[in-house]
Structure formats: structure tokens, C-alpha cells
Short mmCIF file of C-alpha atoms and ligand atoms in Angstrom, two decimals:
data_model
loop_
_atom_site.label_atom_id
_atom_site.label_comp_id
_atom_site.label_asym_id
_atom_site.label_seq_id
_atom_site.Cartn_x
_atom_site.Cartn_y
_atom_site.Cartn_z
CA UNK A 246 2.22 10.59 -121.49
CA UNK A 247 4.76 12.48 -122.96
CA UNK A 248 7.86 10.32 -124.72
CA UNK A 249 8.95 13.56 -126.60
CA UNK A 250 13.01 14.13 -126.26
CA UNK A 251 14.14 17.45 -124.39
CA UNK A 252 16.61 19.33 -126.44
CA UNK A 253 19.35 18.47 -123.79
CA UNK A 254 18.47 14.61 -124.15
CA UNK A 255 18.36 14.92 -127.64
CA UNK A 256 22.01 16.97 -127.49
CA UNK A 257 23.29 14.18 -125.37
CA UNK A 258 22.19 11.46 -127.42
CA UNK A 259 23.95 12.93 -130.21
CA UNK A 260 27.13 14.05 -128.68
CA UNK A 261 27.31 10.56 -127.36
CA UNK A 262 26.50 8.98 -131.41
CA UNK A 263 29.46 10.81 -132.39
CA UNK A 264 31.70 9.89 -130.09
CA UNK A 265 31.09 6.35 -130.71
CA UNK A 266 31.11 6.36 -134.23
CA UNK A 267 34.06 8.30 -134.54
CA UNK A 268 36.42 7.09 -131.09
CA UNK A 269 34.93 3.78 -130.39
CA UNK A 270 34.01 2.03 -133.40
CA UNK A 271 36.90 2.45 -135.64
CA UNK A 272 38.73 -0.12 -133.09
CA UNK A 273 36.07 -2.52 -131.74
CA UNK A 274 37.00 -5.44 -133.55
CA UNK A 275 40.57 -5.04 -133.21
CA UNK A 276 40.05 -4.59 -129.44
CA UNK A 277 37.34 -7.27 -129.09
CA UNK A 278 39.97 -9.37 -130.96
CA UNK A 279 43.07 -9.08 -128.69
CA UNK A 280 40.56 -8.72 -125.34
CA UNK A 281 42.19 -5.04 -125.30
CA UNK A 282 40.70 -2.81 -122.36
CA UNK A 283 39.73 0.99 -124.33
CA UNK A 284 42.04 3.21 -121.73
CA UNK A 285 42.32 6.21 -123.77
CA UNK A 286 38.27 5.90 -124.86
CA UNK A 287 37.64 5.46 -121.05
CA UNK A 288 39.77 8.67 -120.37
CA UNK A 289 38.21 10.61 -123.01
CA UNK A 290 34.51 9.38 -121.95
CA UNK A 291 35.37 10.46 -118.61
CA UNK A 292 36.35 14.23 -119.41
CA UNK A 293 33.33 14.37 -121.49
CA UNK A 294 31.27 13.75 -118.49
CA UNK A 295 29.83 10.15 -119.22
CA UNK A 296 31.61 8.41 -116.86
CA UNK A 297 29.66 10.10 -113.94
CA UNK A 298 26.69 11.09 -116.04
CA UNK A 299 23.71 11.50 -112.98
CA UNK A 300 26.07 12.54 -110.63
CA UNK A 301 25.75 16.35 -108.98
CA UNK A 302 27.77 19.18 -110.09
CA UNK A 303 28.54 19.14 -107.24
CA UNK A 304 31.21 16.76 -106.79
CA UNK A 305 32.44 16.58 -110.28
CA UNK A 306 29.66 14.60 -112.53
CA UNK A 307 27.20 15.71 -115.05
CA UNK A 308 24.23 16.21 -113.43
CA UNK A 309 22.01 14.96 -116.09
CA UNK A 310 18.69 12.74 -115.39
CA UNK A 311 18.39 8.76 -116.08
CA UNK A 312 16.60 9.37 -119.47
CA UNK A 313 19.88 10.74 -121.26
CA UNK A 314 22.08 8.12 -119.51
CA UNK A 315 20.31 5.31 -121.23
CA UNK A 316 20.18 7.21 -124.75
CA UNK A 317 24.09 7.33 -124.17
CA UNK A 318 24.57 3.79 -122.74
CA UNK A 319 22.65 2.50 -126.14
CA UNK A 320 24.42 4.97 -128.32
CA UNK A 321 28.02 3.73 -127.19
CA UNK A 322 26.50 0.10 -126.74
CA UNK A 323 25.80 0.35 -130.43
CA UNK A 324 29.06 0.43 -131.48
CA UNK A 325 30.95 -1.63 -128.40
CA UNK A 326 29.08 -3.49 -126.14
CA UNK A 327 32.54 -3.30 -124.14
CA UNK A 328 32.75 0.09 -123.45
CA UNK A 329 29.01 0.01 -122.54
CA UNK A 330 29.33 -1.86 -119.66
CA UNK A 331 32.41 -0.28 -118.33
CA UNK A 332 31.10 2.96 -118.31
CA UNK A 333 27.78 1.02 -116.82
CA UNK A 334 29.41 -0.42 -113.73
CA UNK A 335 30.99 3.11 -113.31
CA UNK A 336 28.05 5.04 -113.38
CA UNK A 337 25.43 2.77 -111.84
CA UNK A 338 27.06 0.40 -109.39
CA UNK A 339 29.54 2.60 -108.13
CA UNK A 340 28.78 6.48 -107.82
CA UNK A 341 25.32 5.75 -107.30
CA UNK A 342 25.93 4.30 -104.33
CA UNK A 343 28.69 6.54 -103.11
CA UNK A 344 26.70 9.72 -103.80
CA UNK A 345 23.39 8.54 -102.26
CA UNK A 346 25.43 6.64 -99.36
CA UNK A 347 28.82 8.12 -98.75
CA UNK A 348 29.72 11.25 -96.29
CA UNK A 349 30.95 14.15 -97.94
CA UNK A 350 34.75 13.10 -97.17
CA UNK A 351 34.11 9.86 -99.32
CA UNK A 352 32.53 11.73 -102.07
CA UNK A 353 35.27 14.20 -102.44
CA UNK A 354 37.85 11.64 -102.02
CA UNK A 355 36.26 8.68 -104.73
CA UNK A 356 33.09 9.81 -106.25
CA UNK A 357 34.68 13.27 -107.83
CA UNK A 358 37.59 10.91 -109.21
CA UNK A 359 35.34 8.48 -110.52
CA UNK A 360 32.77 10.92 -112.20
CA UNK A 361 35.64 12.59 -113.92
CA UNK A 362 37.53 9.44 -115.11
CA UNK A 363 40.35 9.68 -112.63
CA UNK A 364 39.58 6.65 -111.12
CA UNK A 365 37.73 3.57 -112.53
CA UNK A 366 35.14 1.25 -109.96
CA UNK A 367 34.17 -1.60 -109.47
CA UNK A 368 31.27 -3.74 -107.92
CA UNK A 369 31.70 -6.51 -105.92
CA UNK A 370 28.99 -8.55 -104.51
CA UNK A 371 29.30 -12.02 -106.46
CA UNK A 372 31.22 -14.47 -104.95
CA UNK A 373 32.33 -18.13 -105.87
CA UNK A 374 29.30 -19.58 -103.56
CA UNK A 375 26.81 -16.60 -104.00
CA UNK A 376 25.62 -15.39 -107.42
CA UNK A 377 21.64 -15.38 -107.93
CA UNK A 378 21.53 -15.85 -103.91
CA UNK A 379 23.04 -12.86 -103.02
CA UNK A 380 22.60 -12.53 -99.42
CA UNK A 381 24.87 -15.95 -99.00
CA UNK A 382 27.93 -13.85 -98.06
CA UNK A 383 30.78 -15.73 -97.09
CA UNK A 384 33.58 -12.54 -97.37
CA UNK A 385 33.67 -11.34 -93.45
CA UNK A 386 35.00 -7.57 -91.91
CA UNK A 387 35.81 -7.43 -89.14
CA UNK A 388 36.35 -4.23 -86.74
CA UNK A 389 39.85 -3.68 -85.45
CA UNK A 390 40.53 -0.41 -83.58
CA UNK A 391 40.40 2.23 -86.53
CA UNK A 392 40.54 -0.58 -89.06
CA UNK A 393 37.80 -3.30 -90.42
CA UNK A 394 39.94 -6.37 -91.96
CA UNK A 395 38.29 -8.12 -95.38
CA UNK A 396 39.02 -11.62 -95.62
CA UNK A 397 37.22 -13.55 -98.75
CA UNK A 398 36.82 -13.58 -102.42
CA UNK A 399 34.43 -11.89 -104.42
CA UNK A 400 34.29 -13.09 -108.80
CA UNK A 401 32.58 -11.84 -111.93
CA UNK A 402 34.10 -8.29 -111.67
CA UNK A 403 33.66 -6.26 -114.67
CA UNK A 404 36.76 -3.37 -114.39
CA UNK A 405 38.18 -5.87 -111.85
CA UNK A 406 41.64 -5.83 -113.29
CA UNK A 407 41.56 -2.42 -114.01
CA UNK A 408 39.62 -0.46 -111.44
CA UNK A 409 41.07 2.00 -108.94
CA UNK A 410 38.51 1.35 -106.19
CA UNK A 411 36.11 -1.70 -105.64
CA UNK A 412 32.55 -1.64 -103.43
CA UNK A 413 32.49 -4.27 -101.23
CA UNK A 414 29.66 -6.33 -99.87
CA UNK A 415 31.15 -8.39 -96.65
CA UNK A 416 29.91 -9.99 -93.42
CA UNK A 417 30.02 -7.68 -90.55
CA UNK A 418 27.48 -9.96 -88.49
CA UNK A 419 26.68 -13.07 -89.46
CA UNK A 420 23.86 -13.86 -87.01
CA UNK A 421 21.99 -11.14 -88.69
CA UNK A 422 21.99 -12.41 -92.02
CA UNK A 423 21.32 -10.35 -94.59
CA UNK A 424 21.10 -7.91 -92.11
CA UNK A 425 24.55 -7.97 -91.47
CA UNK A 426 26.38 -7.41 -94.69
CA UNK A 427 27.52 -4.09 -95.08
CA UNK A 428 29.36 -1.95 -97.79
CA UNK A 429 33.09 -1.19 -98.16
CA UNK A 430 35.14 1.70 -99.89
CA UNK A 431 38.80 -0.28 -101.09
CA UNK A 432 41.42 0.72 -102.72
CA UNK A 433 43.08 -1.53 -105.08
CA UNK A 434 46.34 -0.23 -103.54
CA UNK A 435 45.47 -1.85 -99.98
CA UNK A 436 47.67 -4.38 -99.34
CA UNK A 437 45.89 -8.33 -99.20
CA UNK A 438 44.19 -7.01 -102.83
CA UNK A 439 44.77 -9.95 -105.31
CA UNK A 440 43.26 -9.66 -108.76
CA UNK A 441 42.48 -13.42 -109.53
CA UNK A 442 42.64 -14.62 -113.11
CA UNK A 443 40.85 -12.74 -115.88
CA UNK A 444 38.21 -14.33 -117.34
CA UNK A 445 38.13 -15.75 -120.67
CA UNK A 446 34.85 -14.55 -122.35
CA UNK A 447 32.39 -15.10 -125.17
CA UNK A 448 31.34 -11.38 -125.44
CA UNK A 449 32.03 -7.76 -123.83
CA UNK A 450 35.99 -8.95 -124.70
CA UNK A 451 37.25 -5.85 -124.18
CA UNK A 452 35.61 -5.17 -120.70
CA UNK A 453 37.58 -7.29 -118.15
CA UNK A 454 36.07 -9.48 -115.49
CA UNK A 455 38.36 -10.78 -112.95
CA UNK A 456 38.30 -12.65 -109.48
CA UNK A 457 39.49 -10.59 -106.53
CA UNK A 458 41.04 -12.23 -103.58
CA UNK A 459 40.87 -10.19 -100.04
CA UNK A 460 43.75 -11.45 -97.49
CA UNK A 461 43.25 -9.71 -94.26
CA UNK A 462 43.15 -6.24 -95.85
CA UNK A 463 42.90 -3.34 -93.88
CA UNK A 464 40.44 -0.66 -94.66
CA UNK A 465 39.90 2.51 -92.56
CA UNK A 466 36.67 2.39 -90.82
CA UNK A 467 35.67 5.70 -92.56
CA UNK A 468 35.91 3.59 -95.66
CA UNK A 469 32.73 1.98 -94.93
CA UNK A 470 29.08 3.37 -97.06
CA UNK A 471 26.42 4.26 -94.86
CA UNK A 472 26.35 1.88 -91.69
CA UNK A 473 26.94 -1.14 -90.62
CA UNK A 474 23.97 -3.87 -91.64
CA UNK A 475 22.94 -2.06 -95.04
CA UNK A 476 25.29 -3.79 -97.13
CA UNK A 477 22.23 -5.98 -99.13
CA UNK A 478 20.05 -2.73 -99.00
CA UNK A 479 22.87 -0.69 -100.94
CA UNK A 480 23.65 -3.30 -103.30
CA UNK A 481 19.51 -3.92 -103.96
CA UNK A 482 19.20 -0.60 -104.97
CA UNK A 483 22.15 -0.26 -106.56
CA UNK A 484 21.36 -2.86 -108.71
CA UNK A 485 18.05 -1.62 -109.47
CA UNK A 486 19.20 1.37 -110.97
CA UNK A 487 22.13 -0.80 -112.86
CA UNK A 488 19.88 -2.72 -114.82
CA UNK A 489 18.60 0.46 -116.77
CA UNK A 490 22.22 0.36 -117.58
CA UNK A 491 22.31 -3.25 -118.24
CA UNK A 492 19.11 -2.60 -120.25
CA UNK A 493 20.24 0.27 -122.29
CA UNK A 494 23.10 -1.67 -123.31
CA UNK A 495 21.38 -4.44 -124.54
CA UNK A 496 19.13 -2.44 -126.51
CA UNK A 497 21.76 -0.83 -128.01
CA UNK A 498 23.09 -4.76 -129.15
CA UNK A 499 19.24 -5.14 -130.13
CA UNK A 500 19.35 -2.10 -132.44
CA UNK A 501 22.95 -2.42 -134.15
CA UNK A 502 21.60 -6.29 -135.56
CA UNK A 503 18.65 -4.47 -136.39
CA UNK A 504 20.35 -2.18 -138.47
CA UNK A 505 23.01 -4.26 -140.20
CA UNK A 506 20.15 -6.58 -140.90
CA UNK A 507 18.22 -3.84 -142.73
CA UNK A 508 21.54 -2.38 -144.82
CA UNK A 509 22.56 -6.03 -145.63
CA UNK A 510 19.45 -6.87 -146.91
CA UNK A 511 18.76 -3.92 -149.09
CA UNK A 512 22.52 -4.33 -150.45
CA UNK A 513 22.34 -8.46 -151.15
CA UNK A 514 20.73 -9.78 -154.28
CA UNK A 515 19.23 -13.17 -154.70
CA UNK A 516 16.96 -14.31 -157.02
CA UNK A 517 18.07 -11.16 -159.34
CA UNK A 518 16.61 -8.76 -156.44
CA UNK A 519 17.39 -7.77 -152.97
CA UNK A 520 16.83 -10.49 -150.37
CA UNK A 521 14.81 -6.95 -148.67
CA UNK A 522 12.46 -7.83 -151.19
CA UNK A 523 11.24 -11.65 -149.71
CA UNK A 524 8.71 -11.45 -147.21
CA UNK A 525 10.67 -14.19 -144.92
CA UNK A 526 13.30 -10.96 -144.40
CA UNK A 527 10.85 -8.67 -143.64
CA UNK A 528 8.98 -10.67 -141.42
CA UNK A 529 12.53 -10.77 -139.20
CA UNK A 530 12.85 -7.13 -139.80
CA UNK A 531 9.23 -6.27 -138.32
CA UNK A 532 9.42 -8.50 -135.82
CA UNK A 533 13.31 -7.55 -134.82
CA UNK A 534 11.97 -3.62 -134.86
CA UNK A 535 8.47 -4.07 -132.56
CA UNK A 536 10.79 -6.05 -130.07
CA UNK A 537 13.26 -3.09 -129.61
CA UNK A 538 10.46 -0.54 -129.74
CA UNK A 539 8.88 -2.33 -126.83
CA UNK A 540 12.03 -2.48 -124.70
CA UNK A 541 12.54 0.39 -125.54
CA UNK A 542 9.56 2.07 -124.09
CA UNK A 543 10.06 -0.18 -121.00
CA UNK A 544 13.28 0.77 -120.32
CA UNK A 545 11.96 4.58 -120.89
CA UNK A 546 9.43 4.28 -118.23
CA UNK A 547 11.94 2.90 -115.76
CA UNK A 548 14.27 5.69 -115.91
CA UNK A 549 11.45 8.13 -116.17
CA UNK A 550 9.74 6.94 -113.05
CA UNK A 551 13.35 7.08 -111.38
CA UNK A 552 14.12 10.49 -112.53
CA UNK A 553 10.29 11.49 -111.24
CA UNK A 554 11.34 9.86 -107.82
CA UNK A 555 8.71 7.02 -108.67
CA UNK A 556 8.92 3.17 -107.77
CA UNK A 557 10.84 1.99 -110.79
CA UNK A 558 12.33 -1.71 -109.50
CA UNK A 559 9.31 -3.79 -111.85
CA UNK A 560 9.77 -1.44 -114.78
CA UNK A 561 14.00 -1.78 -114.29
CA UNK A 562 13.56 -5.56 -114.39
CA UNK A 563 11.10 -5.97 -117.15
CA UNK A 564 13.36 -3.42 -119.22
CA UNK A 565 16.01 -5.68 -118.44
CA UNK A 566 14.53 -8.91 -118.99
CA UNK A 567 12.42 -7.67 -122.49
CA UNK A 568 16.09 -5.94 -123.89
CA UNK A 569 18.08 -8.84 -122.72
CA UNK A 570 15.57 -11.05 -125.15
CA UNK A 571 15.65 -8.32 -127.89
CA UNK A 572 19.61 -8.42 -127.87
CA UNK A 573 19.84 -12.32 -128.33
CA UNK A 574 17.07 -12.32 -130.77
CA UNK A 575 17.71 -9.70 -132.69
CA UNK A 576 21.16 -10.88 -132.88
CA UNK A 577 20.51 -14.87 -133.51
CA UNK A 578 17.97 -13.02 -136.74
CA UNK A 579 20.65 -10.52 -138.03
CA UNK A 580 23.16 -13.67 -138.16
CA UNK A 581 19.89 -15.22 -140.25
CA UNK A 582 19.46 -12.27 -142.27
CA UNK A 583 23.50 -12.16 -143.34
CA UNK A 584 23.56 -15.84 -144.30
CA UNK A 585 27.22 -17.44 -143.90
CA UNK A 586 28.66 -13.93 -143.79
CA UNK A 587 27.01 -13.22 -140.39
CA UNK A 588 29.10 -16.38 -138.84
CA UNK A 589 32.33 -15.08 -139.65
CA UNK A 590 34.19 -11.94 -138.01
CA UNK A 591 33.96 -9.74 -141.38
CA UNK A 592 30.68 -8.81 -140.62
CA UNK A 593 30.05 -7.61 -137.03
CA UNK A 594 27.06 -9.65 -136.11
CA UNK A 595 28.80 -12.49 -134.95
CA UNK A 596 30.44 -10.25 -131.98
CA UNK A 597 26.45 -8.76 -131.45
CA UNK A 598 25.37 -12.07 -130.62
CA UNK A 599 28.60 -13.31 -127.78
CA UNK A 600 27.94 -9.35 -126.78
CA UNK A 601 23.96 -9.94 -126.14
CA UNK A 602 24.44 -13.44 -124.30
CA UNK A 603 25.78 -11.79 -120.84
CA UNK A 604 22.84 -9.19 -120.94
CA UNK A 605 20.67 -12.33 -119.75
CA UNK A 606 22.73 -13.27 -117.02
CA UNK A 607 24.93 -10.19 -115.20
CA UNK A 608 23.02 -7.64 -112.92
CA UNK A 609 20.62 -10.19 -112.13
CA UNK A 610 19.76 -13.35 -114.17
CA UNK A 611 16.83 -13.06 -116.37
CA UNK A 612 15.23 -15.51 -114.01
CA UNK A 613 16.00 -12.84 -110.93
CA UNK A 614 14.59 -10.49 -112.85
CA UNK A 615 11.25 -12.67 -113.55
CA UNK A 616 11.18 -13.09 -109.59
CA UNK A 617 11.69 -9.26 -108.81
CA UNK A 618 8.89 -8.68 -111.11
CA UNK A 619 6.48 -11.31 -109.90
CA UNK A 620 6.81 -10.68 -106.68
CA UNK A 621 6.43 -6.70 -106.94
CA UNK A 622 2.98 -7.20 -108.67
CA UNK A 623 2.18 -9.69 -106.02
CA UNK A 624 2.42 -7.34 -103.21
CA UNK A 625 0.46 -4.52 -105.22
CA UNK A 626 3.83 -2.55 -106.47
N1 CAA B 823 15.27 -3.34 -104.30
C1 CAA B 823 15.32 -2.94 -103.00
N2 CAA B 823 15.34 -3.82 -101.98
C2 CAA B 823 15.30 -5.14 -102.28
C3 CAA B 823 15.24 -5.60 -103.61
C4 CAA B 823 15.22 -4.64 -104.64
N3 CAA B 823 15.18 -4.99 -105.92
N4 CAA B 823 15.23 -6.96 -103.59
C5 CAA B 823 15.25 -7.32 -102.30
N5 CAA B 823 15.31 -6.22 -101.52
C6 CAA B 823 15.36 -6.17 -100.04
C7 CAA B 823 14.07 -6.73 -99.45
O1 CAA B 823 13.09 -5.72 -99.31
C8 CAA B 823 14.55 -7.26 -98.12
O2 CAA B 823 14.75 -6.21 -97.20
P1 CAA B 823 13.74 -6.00 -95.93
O3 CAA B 823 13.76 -7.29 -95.18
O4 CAA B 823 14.35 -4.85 -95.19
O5 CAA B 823 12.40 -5.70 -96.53
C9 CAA B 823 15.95 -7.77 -98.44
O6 CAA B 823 16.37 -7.06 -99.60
C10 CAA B 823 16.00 -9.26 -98.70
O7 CAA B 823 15.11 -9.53 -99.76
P2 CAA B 823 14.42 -10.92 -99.98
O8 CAA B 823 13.86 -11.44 -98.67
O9 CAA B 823 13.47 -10.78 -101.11
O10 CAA B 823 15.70 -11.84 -100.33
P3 CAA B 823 15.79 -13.11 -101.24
O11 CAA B 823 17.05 -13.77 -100.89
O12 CAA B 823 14.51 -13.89 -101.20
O13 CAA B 823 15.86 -12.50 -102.75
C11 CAA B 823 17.09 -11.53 -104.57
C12 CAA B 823 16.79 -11.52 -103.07
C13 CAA B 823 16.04 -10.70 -105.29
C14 CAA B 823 17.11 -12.93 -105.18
C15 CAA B 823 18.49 -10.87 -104.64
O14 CAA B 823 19.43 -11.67 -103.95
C16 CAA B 823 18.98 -10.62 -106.04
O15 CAA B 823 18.61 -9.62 -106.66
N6 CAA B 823 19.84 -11.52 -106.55
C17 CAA B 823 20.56 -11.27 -107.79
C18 CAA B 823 21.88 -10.64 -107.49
C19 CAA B 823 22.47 -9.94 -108.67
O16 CAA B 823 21.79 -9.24 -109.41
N7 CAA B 823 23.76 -10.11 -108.83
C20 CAA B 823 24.49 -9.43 -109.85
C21 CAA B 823 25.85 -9.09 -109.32
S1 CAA B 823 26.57 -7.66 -109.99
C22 CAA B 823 27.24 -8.16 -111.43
O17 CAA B 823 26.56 -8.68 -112.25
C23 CAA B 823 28.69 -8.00 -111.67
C24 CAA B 823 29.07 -6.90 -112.52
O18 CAA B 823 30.20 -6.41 -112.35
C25 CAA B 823 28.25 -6.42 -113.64
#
């Protein structure tokens, strides 16, 4: 088992370290402070390839493998949690699905956009009524001439206010059940769109999440991924893939406390030495570092096994569920570590721990996650 960097991985992990450290962490807090979405460090990320990272040459993206696109999601997670999942939701939940899915006329028409920045996505499978129960779809489509018709309302959608295209899971049959949900291509142009209220957050303030209303709009019937009836299929493995992201973003939460908790430490005196010095810091330290190394290696293993073409659902969840823990802990312990100054906004890991919260609960609840897991060891996967 080889865990060794390739020089490309290791060039992408850097190129991605700068960029955060110089473009998106000058104006994190500001942004996280006035909920601003990053536009111009979206643009940017999309011309330098990360916004369609493990997409083909082909139609516009990077072409890289799964390993490099969670070094980047934890580099840029390190410095805005924000931006991580933006550029998440882009990647994973939306040109996945349109490159492995979509005929060549949808790729050319959305994915290239989207893998270039010239479009944002979105994801849309929650809705007010289904959330950990997915298949419970109550949006319908239904087939009119050279049309289908959306009626419904889909919530929790990160780049909702500010995407150019949303995927949409809806109801073609409902006698099939799950069977009969299938995927849409819409335009935020379409007419019946309504972007609901944006949500007022505890974390990822700068990413939006809004409520989308669909009143009898009309999307062309090329518009819909795959066929009819593999809606849930799409999504599943969709969302398999999208909690790497979710993962690599957390980890990247896990590893900035982590580090502020190591530089405060060595910096603040007490007891006429640093508090680095007392063993109840270190103790945090160790334990805040063999957490992240483990999640670490996890969420490794699930983008190598995806890259290889291997089964990689258990490894995605348990990446998922072990960074999601790492992120709140790790936070919660830096707070610990800074005293008082960690509960107020001059020190940034206050925002770490509202950023790590929603890394337990979107993509798949860290109880989903336990029940993916379970039940994939339970019939030998
Ligand atoms: N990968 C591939 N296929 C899967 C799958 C997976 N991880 N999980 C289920 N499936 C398939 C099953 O194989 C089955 O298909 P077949 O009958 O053809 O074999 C079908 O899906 C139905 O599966 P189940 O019978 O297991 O269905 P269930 O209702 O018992 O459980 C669930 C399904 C695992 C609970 C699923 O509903 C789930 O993952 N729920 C969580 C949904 C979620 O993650 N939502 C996040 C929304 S996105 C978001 O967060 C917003 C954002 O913008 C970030």
C-alpha cells in the first residue's frame, strides 16, 4: 500500500494552498461576516480548473483523479469552509452526474460551462417532507408533447440562489416508487423557477442555501439525465462520490483548529511558560492530530478505490462520518486550547466550529452514513 503523493498531486495540492492563502483567506471573515457569496474567487477557481476538477478534457474540466480533488477541497476548506462546499456541490453533485449520465448535447451545453466556471450548479433532491428519506418524492414531471412540467419544491440548496442550472430529482411515476424518480437538467432562467428564502446559517455563511419553488415549469424533454426511473440511482451515486467532497472539507475544518491550536499554544504563556508546555494541551493536540490522520487515511482510501474503479460507498461514508467527528472535535478542542479568545470572532476558531457542525448533517446525516456503512458490511461489501 502505497500512500506516497504523485508529483502532479503534490503540484495540485500546492497550487491549490496558494490560492487559498493568498485569494481566499484574506476575506473570509469579512465575507463570513456579511453572508457575502465569493463571485470573483468562484470565477477565478473556475479558470484555474477546480471547479470541474475530475472532469475529461474533453469537455472542458481538468481531468485529474479523486486523490488531488480532496487534497484541494481540504486545502481551500482550510481557509473557507464556504468556498469548499461551493466548489463541492459543483464538482461532485453536478458534473459528476452530467458527465457519467448526460448525452453529448447536454455535456457540451452544461457540463463544459460548469467545469470552466461559466455556469454554477446546483443539487436538488431535499425537499420540505424528504431529507434522510430520500426516495419520499413529492416534486412530480410530467410528460407533455416535447416538454416534461416540474411542479414542487425542493430546500437545503447550497448555490441555490446563485446557480445557473439545478439537477432535479422529481416523480415521473409514482406507482414505481423509487423507481420512478428521475433526473432533470433546469435552467434557472425557466420560467415557474422561484428561489425561496435564503437560509439563515450557523456556518458555511458565505455559501448560500436557498428553497426553490417549481410552478409548472417547462423543461425540454432532452433536458432529462439518463432515463426515465433512475432518478434515486443518479442521485445515490452521486452522493457517494460527494461525500469525499463533504469529507475533504471537513478535514480541512479538522486541520485548520489543529493548527491554530498548536501556534496559539506555543505563542501563550501561563504560569511563566507556554501553555504548549502542560500536558492537558498536549494531550488535545495528540489526540486532535491521530483523529485527522485517521480520517485522513479513510478518506484516502475512498477516493483511491474510486479512482482504481473499486467499490468505494463504505470507505466514502466512514470518511465522512470519521472527518465530520474530527471537524467538530477538533474545533470544540481548539476553542479549549484558545481560552476566552477562541469564543470571540478575533480568533478564527469560533467560525471552525459553526463551519464543522453542517459536515454532520448535509450529504447524508452522520446517522445515514452509519446505515450505508452497516448495511454494506452486512451484505459482504
Ligand atoms: N449507492 C448506490 N445505490 C444506492 C445507495 C448508494 N449509496 N444507497 C441506496 N442505493 C440504491 C439501492 O441499491 C436500491 O436500488 P436497487 O433496488 O436497484 O438495488 C435503491 O437505491 C433504494 O435503496 P434502499 O432500499 O436501501 O432505500 P432506503 O430508503 O432504505 O435507504 C438511503 C436509502 C440510504 C437512506 C438514502 O435515502 C439516503 O442516502 N438518504 C440520505 C439522502 C442524502 O444524503 N441527502 C442529502 C441531500 S444533498 C444535500 O445535502 C444538499 C446540498 O446541496 C449539499
Amino acid at each position: 500500500m502505497n500512500f506516497e503523493l504523485t508529483e502532479d498531486q503534490a503540484a495540485i495540492r500546492d497550487a491549490a494552498r496558494d490560492f487559498a492563502e493568498s485569494e481566499i483567506a484574506p476575506s473570509s471573515s469579512e465575507r463570513d461576516a456579511n453572508s457575502e457569496f465569493p463571485f470573483e474567487i468562484v470565477k477565478k477557481l473556475g479558470e484555474l480548473g477546480f471547479m470541474g476538477m475530475m472532469v475529461n478534457h474533453e469537455w472542458g474540466g481538468a481531468g485529474m483523479d479523486t486523490v488531488s480533488y480532496v487534497l484541494a477541497i481540504e486545502e481551500i476548506s482550510k481557509k473557507d469552509a464556504s468556498v469548499g462546499v461551493i466548489m463541492s456541490v459543483n464538482n461532485s453533485l453536478v458534473c459528476y452526474g452530467i458527465e457519467k449520465f448526460g448525452t453529448d448535447f447536454l455535456k457540451e451545453k452544461y457540463l463544459t460551462p460548469l467545469a470552466t466556471g461559466q455556469m454554477l450548479g446546483a443539487f436538488c433532491l431535499s425537499e420540505p417532507e424528504a431529507g434522510s428519506d430520500a426516495t419520499d418524492q413529492k416534486t412530480v414531471a410530467v410528460l407533455e408533447g416535447d416538454h416534461y412540467v416540474l411542479n414542487g419544491m425542493k430546500n437545503w440548496i447550497t448555490n441555490g440562489v446563485n446557480a445557473d442550472v439545478y439537477l432535479i430529482q422529481a416523480m415521473t411515476d409514482k406507482s414505481k416508487g423509487y423507481k420512478g424518480i428521475s433526473t432533470f437538467i433546469v435552467e434557472k432562467k425557466y420560467d415557474g423557477i422561484e428561489i425561496g428564502k435564503k437560509e439563515d446559517k450557523l456556518g458555511i455563511r458565505s455559501s448560500d442555501t436557498c428553497t426553490l419553488g417549481l410552478n409548472n415549469v417547462k423543461v425540454p424533454k432532452e433536458n432529462l439525465l439518463g432515463e426515465e426511473g433512475i432518478g434515486f440511482k443518479i442521485a445515490m451515486e452521486t452522493l457517494n462520490g460527494g461525500r469525499i467532497g463533504v469529507a475533504a472539507q471537513a478535514l480541512g475544518i479538522a486541520q485548520a483548529s489543529l493548527e491554530a491550536a498548536i501556534k496559539y499554544s506555543k505563542e501563550r504563556k501561563a504560569f511563566d511558560a507556554p501553555i504548549s508546555n502542560l500536558q492537558a494541551i498536549q494531550f488535545k493536540i495528540a489526540e486532535m492530530a491521530t483523529l485527522i490522520e485517521a480520517a485522513r487515511l479513510l478518506i484516502y482510501q475512498a477516493a483511491l478505490n474510486k479512482d482504481q474503479g473499486k467499490k468505494y460507498v463504505k470507505e466514502a461514508s466512514m470518511g465522512k462520518l470519521l472527518a465530520s467527528q474530527a471537524a467538530v472535535h477538533c474545533a470544540l478542542e481548539a476553542i479549549q486550547v484558545h481560552g476566552g479568545y477562541g469564543y470571540v470572532r478575533e480568533y478564527l476558531v469560533e467560525r471552525y466550529l459553526r463551519d464543522s457542525k453542517i459536515t454532520q448533517i448535509y450529504e447524508g446525516t452522520s446517522e445515514i452514513q452509519r446505515i450505508v456503512v452497516a448495511r454494506e458490511l452486512l451484505r459482504g461489501g
